[in-house]
GROMACS .gro file of C-alpha atoms in nm:
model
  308
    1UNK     CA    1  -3.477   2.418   4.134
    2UNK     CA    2  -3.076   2.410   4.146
    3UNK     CA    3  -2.904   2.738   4.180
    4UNK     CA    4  -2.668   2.828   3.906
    5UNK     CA    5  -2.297   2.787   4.034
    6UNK     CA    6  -2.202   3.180   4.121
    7UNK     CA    7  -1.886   3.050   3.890
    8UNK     CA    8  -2.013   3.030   3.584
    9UNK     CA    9  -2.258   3.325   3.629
   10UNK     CA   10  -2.318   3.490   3.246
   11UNK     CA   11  -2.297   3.826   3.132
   12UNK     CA   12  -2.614   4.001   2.998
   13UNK     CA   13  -2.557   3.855   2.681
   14UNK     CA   14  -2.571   3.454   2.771
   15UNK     CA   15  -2.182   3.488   2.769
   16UNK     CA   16  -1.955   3.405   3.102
   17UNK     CA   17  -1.749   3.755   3.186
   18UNK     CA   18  -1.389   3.724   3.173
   19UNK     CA   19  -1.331   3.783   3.500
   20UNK     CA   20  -1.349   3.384   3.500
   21UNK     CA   21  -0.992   3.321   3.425
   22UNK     CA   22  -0.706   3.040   3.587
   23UNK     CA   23  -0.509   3.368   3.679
   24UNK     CA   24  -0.807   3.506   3.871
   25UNK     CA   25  -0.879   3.173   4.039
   26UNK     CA   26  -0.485   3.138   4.139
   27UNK     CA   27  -0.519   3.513   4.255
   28UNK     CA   28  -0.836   3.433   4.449
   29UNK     CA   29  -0.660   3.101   4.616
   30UNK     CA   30  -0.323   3.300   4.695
   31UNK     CA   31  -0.487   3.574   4.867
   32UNK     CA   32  -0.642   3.362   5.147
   33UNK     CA   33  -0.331   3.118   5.157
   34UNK     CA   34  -0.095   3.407   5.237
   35UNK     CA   35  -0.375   3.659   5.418
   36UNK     CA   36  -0.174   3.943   5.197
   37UNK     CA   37  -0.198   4.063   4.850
   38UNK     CA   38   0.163   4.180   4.832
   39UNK     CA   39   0.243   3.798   4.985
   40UNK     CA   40   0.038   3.614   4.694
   41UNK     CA   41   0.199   3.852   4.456
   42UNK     CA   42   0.534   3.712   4.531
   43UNK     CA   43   0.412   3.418   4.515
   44UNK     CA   44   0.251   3.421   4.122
   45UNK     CA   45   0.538   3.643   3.999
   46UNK     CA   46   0.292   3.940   3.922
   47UNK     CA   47   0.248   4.302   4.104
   48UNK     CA   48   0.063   4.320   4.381
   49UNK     CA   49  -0.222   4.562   4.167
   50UNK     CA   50  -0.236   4.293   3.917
   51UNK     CA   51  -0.382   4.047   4.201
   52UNK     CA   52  -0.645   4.358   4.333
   53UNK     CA   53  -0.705   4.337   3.942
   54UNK     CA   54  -0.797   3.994   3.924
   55UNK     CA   55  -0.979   3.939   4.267
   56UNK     CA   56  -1.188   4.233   4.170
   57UNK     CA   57  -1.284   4.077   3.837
   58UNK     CA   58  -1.346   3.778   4.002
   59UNK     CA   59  -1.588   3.909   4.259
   60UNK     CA   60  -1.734   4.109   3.956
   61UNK     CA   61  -1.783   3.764   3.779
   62UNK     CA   62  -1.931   3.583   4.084
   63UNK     CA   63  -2.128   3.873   4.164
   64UNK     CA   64  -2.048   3.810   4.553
   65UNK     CA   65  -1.804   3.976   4.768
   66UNK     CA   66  -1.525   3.705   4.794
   67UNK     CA   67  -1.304   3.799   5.119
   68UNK     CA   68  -1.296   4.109   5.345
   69UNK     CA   69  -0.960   4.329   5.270
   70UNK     CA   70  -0.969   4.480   5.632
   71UNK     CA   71  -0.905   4.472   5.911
   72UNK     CA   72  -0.775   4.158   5.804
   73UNK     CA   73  -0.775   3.911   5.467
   74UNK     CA   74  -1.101   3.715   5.571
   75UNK     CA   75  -1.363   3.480   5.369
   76UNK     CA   76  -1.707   3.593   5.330
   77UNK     CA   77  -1.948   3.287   5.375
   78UNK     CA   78  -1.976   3.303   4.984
   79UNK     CA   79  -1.617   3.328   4.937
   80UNK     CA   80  -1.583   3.002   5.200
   81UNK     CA   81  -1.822   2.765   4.955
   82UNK     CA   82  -1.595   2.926   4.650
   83UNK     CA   83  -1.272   2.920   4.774
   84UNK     CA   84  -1.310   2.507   4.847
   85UNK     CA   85  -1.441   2.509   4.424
   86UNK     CA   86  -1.129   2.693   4.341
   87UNK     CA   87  -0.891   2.468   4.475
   88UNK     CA   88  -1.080   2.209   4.299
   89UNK     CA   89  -1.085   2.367   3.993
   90UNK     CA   90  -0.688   2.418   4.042
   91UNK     CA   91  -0.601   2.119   4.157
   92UNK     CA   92  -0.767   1.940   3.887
   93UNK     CA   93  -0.628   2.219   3.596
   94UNK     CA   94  -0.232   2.125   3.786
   95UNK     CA   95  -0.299   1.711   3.766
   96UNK     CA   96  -0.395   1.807   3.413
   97UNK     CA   97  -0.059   1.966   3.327
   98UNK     CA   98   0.132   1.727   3.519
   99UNK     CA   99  -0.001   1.458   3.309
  100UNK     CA  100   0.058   1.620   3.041
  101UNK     CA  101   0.422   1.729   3.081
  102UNK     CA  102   0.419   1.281   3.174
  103UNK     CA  103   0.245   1.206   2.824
  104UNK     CA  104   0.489   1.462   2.660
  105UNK     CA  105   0.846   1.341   2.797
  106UNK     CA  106   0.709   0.958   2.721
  107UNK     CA  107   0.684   1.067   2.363
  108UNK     CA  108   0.971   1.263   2.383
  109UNK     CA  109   1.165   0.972   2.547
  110UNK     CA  110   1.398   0.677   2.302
  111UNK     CA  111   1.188   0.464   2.076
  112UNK     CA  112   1.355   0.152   1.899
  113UNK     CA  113   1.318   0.062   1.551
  114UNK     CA  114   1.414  -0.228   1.312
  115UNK     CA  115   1.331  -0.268   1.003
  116UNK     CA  116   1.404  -0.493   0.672
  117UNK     CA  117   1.269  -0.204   0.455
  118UNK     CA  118   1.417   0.153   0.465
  119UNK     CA  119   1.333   0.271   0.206
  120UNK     CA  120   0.956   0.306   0.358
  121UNK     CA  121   1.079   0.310   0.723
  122UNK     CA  122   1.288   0.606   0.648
  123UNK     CA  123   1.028   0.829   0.593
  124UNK     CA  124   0.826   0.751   0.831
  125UNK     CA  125   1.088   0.788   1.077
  126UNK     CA  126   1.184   1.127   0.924
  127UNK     CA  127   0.839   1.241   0.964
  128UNK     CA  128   0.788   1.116   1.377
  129UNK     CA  129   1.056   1.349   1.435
  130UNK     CA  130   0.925   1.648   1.219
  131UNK     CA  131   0.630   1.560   1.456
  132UNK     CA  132   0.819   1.460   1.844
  133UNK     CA  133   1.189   1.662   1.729
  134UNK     CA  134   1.282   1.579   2.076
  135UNK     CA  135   1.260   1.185   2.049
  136UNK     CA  136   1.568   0.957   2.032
  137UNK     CA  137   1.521   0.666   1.798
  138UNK     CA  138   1.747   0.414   1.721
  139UNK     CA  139   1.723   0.188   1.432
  140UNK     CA  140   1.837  -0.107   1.329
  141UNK     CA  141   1.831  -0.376   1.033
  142UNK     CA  142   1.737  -0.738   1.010
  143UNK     CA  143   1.510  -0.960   0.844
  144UNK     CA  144   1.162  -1.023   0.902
  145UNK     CA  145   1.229  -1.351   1.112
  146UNK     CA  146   1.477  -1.168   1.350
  147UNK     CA  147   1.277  -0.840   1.379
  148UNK     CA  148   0.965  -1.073   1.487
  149UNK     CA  149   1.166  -1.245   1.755
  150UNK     CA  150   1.322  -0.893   1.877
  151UNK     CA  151   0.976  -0.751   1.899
  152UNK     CA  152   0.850  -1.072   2.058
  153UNK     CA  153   1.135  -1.013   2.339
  154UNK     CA  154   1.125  -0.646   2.336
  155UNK     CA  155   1.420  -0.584   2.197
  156UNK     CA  156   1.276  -0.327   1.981
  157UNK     CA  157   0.967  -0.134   2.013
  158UNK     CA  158   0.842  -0.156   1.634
  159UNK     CA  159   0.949  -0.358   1.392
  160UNK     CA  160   0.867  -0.232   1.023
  161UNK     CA  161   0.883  -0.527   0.747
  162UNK     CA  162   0.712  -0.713   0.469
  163UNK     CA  163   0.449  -0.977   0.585
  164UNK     CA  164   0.244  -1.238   0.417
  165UNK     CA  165   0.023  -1.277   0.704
  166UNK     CA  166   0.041  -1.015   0.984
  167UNK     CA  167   0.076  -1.220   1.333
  168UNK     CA  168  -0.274  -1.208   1.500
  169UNK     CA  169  -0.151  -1.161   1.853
  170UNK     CA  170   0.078  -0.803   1.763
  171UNK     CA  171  -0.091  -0.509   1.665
  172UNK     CA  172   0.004  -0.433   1.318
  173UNK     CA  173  -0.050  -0.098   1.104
  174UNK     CA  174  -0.043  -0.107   0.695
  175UNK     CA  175   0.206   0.094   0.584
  176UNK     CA  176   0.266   0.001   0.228
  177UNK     CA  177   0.157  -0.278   0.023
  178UNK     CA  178   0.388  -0.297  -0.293
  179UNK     CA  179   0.440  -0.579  -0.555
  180UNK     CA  180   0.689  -0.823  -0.611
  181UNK     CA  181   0.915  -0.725  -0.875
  182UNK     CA  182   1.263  -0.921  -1.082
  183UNK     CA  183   1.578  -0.732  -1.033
  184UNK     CA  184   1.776  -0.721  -1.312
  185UNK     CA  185   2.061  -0.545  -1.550
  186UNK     CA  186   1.925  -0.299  -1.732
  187UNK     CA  187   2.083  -0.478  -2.057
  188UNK     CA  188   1.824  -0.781  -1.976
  189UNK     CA  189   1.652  -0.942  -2.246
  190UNK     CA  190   1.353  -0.922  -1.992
  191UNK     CA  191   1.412  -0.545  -1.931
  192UNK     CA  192   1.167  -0.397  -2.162
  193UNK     CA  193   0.868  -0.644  -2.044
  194UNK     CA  194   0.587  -0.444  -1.865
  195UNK     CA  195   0.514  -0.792  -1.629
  196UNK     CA  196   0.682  -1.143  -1.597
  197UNK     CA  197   0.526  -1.439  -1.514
  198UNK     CA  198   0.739  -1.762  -1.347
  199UNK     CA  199   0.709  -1.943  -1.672
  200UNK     CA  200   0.882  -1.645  -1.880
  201UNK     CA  201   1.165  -1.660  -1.639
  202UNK     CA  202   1.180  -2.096  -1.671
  203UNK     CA  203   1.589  -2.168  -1.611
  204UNK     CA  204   1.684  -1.865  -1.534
  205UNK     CA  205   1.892  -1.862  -1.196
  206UNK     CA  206   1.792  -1.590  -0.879
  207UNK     CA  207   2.075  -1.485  -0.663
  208UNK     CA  208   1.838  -1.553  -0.326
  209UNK     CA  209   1.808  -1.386   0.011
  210UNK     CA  210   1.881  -1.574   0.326
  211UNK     CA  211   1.591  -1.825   0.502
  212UNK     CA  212   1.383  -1.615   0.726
  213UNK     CA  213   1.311  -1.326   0.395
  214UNK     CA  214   0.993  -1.253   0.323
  215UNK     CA  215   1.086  -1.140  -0.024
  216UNK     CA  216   1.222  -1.496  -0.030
  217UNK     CA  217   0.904  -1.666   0.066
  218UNK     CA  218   0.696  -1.518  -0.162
  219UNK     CA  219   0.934  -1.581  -0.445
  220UNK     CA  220   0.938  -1.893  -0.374
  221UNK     CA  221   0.543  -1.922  -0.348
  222UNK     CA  222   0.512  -1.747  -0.721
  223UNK     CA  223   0.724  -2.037  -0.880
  224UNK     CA  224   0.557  -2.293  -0.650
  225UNK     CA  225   0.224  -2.175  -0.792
  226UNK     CA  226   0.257  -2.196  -1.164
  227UNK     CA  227   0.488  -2.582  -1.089
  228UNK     CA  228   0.821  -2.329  -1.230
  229UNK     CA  229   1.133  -2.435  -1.068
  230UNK     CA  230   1.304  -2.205  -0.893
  231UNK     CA  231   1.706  -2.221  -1.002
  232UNK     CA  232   1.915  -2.091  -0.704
  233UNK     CA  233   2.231  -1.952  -0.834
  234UNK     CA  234   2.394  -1.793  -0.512
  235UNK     CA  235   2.246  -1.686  -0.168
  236UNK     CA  236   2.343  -1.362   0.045
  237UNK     CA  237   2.200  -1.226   0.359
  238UNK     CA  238   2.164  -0.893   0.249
  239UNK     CA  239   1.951  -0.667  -0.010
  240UNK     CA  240   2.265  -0.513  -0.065
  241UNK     CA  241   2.500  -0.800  -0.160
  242UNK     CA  242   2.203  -0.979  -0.391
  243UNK     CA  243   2.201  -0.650  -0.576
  244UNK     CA  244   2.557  -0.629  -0.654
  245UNK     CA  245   2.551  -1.015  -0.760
  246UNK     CA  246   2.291  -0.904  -1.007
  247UNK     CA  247   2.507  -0.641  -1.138
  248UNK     CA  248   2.778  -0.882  -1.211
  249UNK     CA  249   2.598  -1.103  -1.418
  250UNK     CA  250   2.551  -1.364  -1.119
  251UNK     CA  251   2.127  -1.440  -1.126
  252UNK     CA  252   1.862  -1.238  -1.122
  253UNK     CA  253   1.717  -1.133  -0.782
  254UNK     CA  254   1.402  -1.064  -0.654
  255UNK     CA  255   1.285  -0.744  -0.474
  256UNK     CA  256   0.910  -0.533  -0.350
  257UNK     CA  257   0.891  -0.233  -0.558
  258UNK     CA  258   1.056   0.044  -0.475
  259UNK     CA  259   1.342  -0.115  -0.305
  260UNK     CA  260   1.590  -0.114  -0.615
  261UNK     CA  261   1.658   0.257  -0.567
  262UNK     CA  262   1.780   0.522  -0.854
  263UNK     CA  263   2.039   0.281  -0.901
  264UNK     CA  264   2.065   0.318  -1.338
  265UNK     CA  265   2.186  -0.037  -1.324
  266UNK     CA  266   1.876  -0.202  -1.302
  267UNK     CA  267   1.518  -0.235  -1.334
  268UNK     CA  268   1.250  -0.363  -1.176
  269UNK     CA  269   0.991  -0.600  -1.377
  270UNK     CA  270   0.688  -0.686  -1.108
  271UNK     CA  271   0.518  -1.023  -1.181
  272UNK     CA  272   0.199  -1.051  -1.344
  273UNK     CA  273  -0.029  -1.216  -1.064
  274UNK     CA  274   0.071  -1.335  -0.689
  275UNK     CA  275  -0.022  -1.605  -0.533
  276UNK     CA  276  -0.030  -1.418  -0.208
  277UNK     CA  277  -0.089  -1.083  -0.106
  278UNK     CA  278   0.165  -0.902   0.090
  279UNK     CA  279   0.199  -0.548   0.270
  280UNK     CA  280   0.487  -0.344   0.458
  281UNK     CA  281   0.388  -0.344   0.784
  282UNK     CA  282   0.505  -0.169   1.096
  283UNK     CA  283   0.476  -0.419   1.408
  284UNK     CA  284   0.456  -0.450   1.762
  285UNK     CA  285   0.351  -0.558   2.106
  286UNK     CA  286  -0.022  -0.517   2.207
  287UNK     CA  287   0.078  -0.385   2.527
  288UNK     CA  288   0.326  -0.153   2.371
  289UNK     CA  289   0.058   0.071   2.240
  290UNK     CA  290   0.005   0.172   2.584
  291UNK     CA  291   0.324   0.379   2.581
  292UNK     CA  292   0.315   0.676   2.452
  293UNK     CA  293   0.608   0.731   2.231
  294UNK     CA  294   0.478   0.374   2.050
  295UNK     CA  295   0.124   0.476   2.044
  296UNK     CA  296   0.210   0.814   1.848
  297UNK     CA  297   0.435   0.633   1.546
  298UNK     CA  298   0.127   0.368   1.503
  299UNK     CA  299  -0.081   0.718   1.480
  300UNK     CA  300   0.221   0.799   1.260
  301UNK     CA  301   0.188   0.519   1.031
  302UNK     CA  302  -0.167   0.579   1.011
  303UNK     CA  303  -0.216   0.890   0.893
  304UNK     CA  304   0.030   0.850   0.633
  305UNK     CA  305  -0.019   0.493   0.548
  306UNK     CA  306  -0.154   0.290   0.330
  307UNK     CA  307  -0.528   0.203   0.415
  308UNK     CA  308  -0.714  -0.135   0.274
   0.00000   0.00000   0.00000
């Protein structure tokens, strides 16, 4: 039958002593490197009757004496077999921290962002560094065309934005699905309705976001689907700009819940039925996941997240 290893040797009561500690292995180790106690003391930083201490409870622990103290430091033949597992044991516990201090300043290192939604992006980035306070991200805006492309060339690490259908080859975490809503002045005929419907809004113009939005696209689906024409009073690259053309009286505009702000200017009216589901999602390279920083905000997203 196989011996039980003098290391993990239990107490009376099934339990292992504490004599079994890192700092009595280290004392064990330093001993024989320096063949002095008051040498392996300087060595850990600690008084030279701290390291009797430890080899002591060691020895205790193994139940075997480890080394002879005179007339010189010496390894029993126990200590010999022991001494080889304790440098194991070390070696293994110091590739452990080392690749953990490695895992640590990767998530601690810069992480790029871009996103066509911040009001959900914002958040989430607020809450990575509640979790990694050390990590240096840098965000940026675009729509959900460009952000695709700078993911695709790793220009950015994630990309967070509104998809119809999330990209099969990129991984791609859910982080909010809201609806499709009509932007409008609060003094709107419309304003009071609880839903709209493409037909209820028949001739009325849309100040329109650029080619390439995915608010666009599925506004564009929702009048496609019920044979409405869509009337295009004005176009403007930004979320911004559209909102202030709906403010002065220009079209109404078209925007996912939520995105509108406090603003008291406006209100949101979601349609009644899509044609097309849709989600927020944050996006990026397969491979990417495999660096640390990037792997912890899609752990991020997740736990916070929306989950289908």
């Amino acid at each position: 039958m196989e011996q039980p290893d003098p290391l993990m040797k239990p107490d009376a009561g099934g339990r292992r002593s504490g004599g079994l500690t890192l700092a009595a292995l280290r004392a064990f180790v330093a001993v024989v490197d320096k063949r002095s106690f008051s040498l392996a003391a300087q060595a850990l930083g600690v008084t030279q009757p701290s390291i009797s201490a430890q080899l002591a409870a060691l020895e205790a622990t193994c139940g075997v004496l480890l080394c002879h103290r005179k007339p010189e430091i010496a390894l029993t033949q126990a200590g010999e077999d022991l001494f080889v597992r304790a440098r194991l044991i070390l070696g293994r516990v110091d590739e452990f921290e080392s690749a953990a201090g490695a895992a640590r300043a990767a998530v601690d290192s810069r992480l790029s962002l871009g996103t066509s939604a911040p009001h959900l992006a914002m958040p989430l980035v607020a809450g990575f560094k509640g979790l990694h306070p050390r990590a240096s991200l840098a965000v940026s805006i675009g729509n959900t065309t460009t952000l695709l492309d700078d993911v695709a060339r790793c220009r950015i690490d994630i990309g967070i934005m509104p998809l119809l259908d999330p990209p099969p080859p990129l991984a791609c975490a859910l982080v909010d699905a809201p609806r499709l809503a009509v932007c409008m002045r609060r003094d709107d005929p419309l304003a009071r309705r609880a839903a709209l419907s493409p037909v209820d809004l028949a001739g009325r113009a849309f100040v329109l976001r650029e080619p390439g939005s995915q608010t666009r696209q599925l506004l564009e689906a929702v009048f496609a689907a019920d044979g409405v024409p869509l009337v295009r009073a004005l176009e403007l690259a930004t979320r911004e700009a559209m909102r202030e053309a709906v403010a002065a009286g220009i079209g109404l505009g078209a925007l996912f819940e939520g995105e509108s702000g406090q603003d008291a200017r406006f209100v949101s009216v979601p349609f009644r039925a899509l044609p097309r589901a849709s989600g927020v999602y944050a996006v990026a390279l397969r491979d990417s996941l495999g660096i640390p920083a990037v792997k912890a905000f899609f752990d991020h997203v997740a736990a916070v997240g929306r989950h289908c």
